[in-house]
CSV table of C-alpha atoms and ligand atoms in Angstrom, one decimal:
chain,number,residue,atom,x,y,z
A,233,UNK,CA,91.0,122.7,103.4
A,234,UNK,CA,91.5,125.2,100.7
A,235,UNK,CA,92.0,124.0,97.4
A,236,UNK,CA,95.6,124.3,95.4
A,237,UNK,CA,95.5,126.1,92.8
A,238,UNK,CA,96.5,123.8,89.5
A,239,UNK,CA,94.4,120.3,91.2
A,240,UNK,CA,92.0,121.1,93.3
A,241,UNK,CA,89.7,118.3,92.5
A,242,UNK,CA,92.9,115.7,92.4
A,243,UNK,CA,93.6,117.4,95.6
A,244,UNK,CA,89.9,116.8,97.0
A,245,UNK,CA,90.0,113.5,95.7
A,246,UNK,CA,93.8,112.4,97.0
A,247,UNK,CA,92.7,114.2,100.9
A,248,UNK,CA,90.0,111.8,100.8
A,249,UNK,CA,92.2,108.8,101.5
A,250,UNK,CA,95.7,110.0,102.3
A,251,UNK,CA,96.7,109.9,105.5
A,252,UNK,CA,99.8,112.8,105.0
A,253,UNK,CA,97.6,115.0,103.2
A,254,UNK,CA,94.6,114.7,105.6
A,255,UNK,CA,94.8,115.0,109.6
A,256,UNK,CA,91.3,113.7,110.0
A,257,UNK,CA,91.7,110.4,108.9
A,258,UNK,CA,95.8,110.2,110.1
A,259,UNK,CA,95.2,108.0,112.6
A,260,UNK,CA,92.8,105.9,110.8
A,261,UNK,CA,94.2,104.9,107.6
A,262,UNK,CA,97.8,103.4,107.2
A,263,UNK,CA,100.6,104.3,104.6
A,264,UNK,CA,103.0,101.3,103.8
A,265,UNK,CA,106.9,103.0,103.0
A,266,UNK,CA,109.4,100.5,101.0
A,267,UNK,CA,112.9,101.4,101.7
A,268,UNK,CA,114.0,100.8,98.5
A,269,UNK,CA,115.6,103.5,97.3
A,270,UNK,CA,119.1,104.1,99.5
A,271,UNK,CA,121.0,106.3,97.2
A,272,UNK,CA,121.1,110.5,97.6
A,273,UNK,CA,122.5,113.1,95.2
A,274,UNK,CA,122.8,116.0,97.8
A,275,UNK,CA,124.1,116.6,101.7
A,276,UNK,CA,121.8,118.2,103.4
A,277,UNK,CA,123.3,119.3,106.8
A,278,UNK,CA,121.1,118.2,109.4
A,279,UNK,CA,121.0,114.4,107.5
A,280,UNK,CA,123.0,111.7,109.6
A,281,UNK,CA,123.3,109.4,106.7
A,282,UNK,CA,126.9,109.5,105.9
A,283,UNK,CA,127.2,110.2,102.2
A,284,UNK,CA,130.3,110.8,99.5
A,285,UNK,CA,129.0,111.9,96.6
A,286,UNK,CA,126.7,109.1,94.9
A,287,UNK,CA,127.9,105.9,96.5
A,288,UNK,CA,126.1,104.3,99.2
A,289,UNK,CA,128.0,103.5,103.0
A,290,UNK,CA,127.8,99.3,102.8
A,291,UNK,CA,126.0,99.7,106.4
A,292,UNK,CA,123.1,101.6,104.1
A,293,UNK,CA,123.0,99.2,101.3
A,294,UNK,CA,122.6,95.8,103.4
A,295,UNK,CA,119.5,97.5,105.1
A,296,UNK,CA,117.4,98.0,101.6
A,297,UNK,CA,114.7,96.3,99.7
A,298,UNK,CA,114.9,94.9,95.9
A,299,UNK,CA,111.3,95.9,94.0
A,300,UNK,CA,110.2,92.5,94.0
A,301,UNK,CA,110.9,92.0,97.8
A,302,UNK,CA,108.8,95.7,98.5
A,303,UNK,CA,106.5,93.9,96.1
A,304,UNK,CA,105.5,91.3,98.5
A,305,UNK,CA,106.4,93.5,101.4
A,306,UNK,CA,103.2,95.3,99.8
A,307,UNK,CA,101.1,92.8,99.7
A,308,UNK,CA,101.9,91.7,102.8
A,309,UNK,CA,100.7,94.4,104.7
A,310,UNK,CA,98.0,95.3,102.4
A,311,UNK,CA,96.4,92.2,104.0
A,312,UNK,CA,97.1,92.7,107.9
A,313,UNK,CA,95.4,95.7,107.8
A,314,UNK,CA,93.8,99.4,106.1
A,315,UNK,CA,97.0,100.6,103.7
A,316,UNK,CA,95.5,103.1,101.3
A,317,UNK,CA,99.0,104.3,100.5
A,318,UNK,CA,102.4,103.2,99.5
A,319,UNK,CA,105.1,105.7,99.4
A,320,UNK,CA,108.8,105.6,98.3
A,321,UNK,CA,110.7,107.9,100.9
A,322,UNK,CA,114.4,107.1,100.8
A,323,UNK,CA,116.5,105.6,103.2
A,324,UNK,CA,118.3,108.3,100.1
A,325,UNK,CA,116.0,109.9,97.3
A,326,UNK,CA,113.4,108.7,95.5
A,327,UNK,CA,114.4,109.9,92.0
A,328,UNK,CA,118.4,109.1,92.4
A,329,UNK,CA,117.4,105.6,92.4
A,330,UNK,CA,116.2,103.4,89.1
A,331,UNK,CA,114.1,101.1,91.6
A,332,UNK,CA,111.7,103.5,92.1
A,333,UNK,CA,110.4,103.6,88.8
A,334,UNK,CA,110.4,100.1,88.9
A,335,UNK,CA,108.9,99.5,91.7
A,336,UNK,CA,106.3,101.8,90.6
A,337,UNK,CA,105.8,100.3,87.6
A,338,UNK,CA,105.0,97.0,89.1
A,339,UNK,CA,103.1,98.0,91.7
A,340,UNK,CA,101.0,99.8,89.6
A,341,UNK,CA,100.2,96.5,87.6
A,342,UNK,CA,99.6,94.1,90.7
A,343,UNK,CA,98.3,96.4,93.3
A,344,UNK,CA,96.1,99.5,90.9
A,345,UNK,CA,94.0,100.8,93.6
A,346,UNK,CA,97.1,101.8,96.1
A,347,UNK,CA,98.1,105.2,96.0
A,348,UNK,CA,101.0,105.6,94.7
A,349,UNK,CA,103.4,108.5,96.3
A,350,UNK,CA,107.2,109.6,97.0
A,351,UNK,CA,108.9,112.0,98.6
A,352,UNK,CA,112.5,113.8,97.2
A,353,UNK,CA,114.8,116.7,97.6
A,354,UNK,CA,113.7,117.6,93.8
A,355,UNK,CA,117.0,118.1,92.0
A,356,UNK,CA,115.5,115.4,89.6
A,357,UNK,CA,112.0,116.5,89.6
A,358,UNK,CA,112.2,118.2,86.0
A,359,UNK,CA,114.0,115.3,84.4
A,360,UNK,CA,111.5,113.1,85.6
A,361,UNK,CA,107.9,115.0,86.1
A,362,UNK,CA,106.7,113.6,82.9
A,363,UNK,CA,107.9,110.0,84.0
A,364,UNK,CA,106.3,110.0,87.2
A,365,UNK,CA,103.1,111.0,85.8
A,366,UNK,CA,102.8,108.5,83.4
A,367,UNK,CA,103.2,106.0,86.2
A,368,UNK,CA,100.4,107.0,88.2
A,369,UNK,CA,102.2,108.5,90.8
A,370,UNK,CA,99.3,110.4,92.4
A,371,UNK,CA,101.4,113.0,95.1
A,372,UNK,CA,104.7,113.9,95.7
A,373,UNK,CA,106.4,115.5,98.5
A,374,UNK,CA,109.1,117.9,98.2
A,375,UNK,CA,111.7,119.0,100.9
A,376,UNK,CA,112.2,122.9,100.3
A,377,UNK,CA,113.5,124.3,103.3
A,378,UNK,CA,115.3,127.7,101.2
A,379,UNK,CA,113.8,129.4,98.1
A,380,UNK,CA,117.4,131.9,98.4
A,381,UNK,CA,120.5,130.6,97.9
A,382,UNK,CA,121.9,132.6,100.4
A,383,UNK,CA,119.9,131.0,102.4
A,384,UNK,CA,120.3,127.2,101.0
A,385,UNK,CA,124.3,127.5,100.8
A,386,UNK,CA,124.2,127.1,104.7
A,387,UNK,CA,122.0,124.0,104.4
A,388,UNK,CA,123.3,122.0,102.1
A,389,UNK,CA,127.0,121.0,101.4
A,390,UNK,CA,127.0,119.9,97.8
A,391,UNK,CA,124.7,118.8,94.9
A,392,UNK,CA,125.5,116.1,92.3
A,393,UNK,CA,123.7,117.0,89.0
A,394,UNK,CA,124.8,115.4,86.1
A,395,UNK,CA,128.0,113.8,87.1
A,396,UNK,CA,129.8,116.8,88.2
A,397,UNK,CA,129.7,118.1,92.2
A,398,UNK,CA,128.9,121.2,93.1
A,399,UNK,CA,129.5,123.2,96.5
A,400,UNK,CA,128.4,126.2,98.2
A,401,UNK,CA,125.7,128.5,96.2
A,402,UNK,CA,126.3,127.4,93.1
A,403,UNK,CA,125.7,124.2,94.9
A,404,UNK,CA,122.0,125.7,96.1
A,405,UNK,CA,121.3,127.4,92.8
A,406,UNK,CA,120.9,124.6,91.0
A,407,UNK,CA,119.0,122.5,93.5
A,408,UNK,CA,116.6,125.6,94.6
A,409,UNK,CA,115.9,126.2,90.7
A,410,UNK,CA,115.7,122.5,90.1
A,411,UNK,CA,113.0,122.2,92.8
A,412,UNK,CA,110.8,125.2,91.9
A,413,UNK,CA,110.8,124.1,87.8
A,414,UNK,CA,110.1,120.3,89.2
A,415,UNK,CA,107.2,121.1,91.1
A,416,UNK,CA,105.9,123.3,88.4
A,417,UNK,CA,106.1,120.9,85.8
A,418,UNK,CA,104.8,118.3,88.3
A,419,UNK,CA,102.3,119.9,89.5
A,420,UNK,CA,100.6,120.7,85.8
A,421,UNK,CA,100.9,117.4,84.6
A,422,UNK,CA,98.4,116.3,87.2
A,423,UNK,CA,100.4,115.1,90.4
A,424,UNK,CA,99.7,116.6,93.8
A,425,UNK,CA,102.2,117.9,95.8
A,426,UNK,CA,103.1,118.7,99.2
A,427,UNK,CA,106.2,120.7,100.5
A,428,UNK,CA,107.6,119.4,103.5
A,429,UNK,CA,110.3,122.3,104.8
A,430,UNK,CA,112.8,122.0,108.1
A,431,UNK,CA,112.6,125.0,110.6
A,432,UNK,CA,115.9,125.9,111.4
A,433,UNK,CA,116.1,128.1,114.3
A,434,UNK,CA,118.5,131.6,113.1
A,435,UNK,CA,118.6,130.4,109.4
A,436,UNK,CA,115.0,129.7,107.6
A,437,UNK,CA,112.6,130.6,110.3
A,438,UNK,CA,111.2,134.2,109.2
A,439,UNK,CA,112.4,132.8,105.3
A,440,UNK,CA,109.5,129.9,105.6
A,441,UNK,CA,106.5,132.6,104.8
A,442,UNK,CA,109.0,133.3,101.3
A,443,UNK,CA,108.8,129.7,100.7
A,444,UNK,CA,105.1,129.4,101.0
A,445,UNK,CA,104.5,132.1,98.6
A,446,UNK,CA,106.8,130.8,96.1
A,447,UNK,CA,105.9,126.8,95.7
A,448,UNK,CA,102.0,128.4,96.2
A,449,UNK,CA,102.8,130.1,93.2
A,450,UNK,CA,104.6,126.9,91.0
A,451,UNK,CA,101.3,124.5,91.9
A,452,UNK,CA,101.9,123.0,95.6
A,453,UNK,CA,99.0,122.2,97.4
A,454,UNK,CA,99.5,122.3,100.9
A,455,UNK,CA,102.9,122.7,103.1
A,456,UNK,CA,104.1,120.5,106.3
A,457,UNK,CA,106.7,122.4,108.4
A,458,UNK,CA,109.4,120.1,110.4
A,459,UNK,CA,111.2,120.9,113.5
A,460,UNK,CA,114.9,120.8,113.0
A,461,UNK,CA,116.3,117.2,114.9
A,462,UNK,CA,120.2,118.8,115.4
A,463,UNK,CA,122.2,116.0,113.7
A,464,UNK,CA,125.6,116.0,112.1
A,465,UNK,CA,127.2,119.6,110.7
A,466,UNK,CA,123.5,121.1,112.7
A,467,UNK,CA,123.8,119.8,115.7
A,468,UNK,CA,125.0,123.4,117.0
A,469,UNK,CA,121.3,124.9,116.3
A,470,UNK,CA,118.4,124.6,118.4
A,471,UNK,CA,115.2,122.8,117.9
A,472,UNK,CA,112.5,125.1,117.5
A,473,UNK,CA,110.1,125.1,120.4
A,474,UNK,CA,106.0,124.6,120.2
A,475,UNK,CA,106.0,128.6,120.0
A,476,UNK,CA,108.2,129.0,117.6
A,477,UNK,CA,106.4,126.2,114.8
A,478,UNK,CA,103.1,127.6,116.2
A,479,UNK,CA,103.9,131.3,114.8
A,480,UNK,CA,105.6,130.0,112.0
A,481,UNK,CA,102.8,127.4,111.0
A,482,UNK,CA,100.2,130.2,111.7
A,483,UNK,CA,102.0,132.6,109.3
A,484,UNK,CA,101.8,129.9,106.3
A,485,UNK,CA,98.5,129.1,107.0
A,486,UNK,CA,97.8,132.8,105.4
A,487,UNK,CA,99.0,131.9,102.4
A,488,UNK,CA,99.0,127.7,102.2
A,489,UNK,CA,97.0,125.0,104.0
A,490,UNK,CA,99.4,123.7,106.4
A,491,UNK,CA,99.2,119.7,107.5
A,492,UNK,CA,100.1,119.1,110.9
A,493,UNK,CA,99.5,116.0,112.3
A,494,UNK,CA,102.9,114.9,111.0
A,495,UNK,CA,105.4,113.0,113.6
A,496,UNK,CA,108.0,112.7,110.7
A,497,UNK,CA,107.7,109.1,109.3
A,498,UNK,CA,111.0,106.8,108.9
A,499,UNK,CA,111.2,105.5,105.4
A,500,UNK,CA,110.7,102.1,106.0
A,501,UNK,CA,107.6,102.9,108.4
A,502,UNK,CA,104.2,101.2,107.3
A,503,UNK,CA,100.9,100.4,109.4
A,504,UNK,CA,98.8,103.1,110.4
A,505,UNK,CA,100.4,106.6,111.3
A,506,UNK,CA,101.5,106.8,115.0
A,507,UNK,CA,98.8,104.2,116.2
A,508,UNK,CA,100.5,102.3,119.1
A,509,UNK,CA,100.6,98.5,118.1
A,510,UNK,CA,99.3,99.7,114.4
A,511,UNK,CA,102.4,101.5,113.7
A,512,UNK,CA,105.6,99.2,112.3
A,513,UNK,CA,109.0,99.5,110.9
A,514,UNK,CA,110.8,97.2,109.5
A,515,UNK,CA,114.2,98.1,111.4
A,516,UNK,CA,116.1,98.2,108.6
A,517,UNK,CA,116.4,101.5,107.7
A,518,UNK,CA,118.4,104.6,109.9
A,519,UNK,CA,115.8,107.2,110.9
A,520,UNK,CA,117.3,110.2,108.2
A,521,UNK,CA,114.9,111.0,105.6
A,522,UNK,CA,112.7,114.2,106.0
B,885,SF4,FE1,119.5,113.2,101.0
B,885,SF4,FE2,117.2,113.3,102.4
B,885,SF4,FE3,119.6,113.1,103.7
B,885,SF4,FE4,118.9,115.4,102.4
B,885,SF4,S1,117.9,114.5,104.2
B,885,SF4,S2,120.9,114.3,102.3
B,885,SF4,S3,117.8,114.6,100.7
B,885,SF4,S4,118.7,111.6,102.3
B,886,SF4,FE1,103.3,110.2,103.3
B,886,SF4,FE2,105.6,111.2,102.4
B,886,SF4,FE3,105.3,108.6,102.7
B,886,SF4,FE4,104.0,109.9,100.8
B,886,SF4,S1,106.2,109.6,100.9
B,886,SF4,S2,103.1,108.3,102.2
B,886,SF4,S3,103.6,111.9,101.8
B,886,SF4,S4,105.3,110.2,104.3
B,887,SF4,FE1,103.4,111.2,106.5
B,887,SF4,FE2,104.2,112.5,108.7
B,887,SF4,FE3,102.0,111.1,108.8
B,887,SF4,FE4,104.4,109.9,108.6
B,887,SF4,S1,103.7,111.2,110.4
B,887,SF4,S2,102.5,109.3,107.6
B,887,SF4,S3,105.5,111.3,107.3
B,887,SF4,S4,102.3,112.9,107.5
């Protein structure tokens, strides 16, 4: 794989023994997620999780972990079996939830030789790059699936940034902007990062090759492209056929390694990736995230 362009040798080092950053070793190495952090600050289209502004549905919050219990959750399945990483990945977003950075912070102390990841829509990444650095966080994914508002006001209904709601394009200015700065800033204080973007059939599709140029160009290392699953206000658009991710993934590829042995993780998923009696989840968590 080629190197990214701000951490190639974190990047070297973090392929060696992450499973969602390296295909070769997907099937061999496990990933614990803790669902620990229920709470979103946008409404992407395509999410079924039912959300008004910040506040979680009660069905959400009674399926979530405390820190300390994804502490011992940790430790755990660190003993059943391989776990070289734990990851934060919702039920909501990582960095709209205070757990996360506690969780981190303790995790960090108890269990140093994890590797320490989390993936988010990135409307908080430039408030909390810096943060997330200091804590050892060693990658972090970010869902872009629009560098062009034009394009983003059609997949996403509103942003919450700094307690006021926003709709439409202003509503995917601020996010879009917010994701490029984060993964900039990220990305040169030392963390990895990975782009994870949806393919939606008639919307992003020939828009995906803009995307890889840009978050190339702000320090991401290598890009995952998802198949649209038509949920909620998208359940009108098609799901992208093998052809259609082929071409698409093949056209990135040009510009960005592309990882694709991904079969889109829940967020409380842990065990080794897609390994048949390997591969748990705790059943606690709806299957939304990205
Ligand atoms: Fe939030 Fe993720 Fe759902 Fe988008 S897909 S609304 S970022 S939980
Ligand atoms: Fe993999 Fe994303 Fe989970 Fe990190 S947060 S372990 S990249 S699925
Ligand atoms: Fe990460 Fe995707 Fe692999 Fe799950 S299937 S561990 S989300 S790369």
């Amino acid at each position: 794989i080629e190197e990214g362009k701000h951490n190639g040798s974190k990047f070297a080092h973090l392929t060696r023994a992450h499973p969602c950053f390296n295909e070769k070793i997907h099937d061999k190495v496990g990933r614990a997620h803790v669902p620990i952090a229920p709470k979103c600050n946008i409404a992407c289209n395509f999410c079924t999780r039912s959300l008004n502004t910040e506040e979680n549905r009660p069905g959400v919050a009674s399926c979530v972990m405390k820190p300390d219990e994804a502490l011992e959750h940790v430790k755990e399945v660190t003993k059943e079996g391989p776990i070289a990483v734990v990851g934060v990945a919702g039920p909501g977003d990582a960095l709209a939830n205070d757990e996360t950075f506690e969780f981190f912070e303790k995790i960090g102390k108890e269990k140093p030789d994890l590797i320490k990841c989390m993936s988010t829509n990135g409307l908080l990444l430039p408030k909390y790059a810096d943060r997330i650095a200091e804590l050892g966080v060693n990658s972090v994914t970010v869902t872009v699936n629009a560098v062009d508002p034009e394009i983003g006001k059609d997949i996403y209904s509103f942003v919450v940034y700094e307690g006021q709601v926003y709709k439409g394009k202003e509503a995917a200015e601020i996010l879009l902007k917010n994701q490029l700065e984060g993964i900039e800033k990220v990305t040169n204080d030392g963390v990895v990062v990975k782009v994870n973007t949806v393919l939606i059939p008639g919307l992003n599709d020939k828009h995906i090759v803009d995307i890889a140029k840009e978050v190339k160009a702000r320090g991401a290392s290598i890009m995952n492209i998802l198949p649209l699953i038509p949920l909620n206000k998208m359940k009108d658009y098609e799901r992208p056929g093998c052809e259609m991710m082929e071409k698409v993934r093949d056209e990135v590829e040009e510009i960005i390694p592309v990882f694709r042995a991904c079969t889109q993780c829940r967020a409380d998923a842990y065990g080794i990736p897609g390994k048949h009696g390997s591969d748990r989840y705790l059943g606690r968590t709806p299957q939304s995230h990205y």
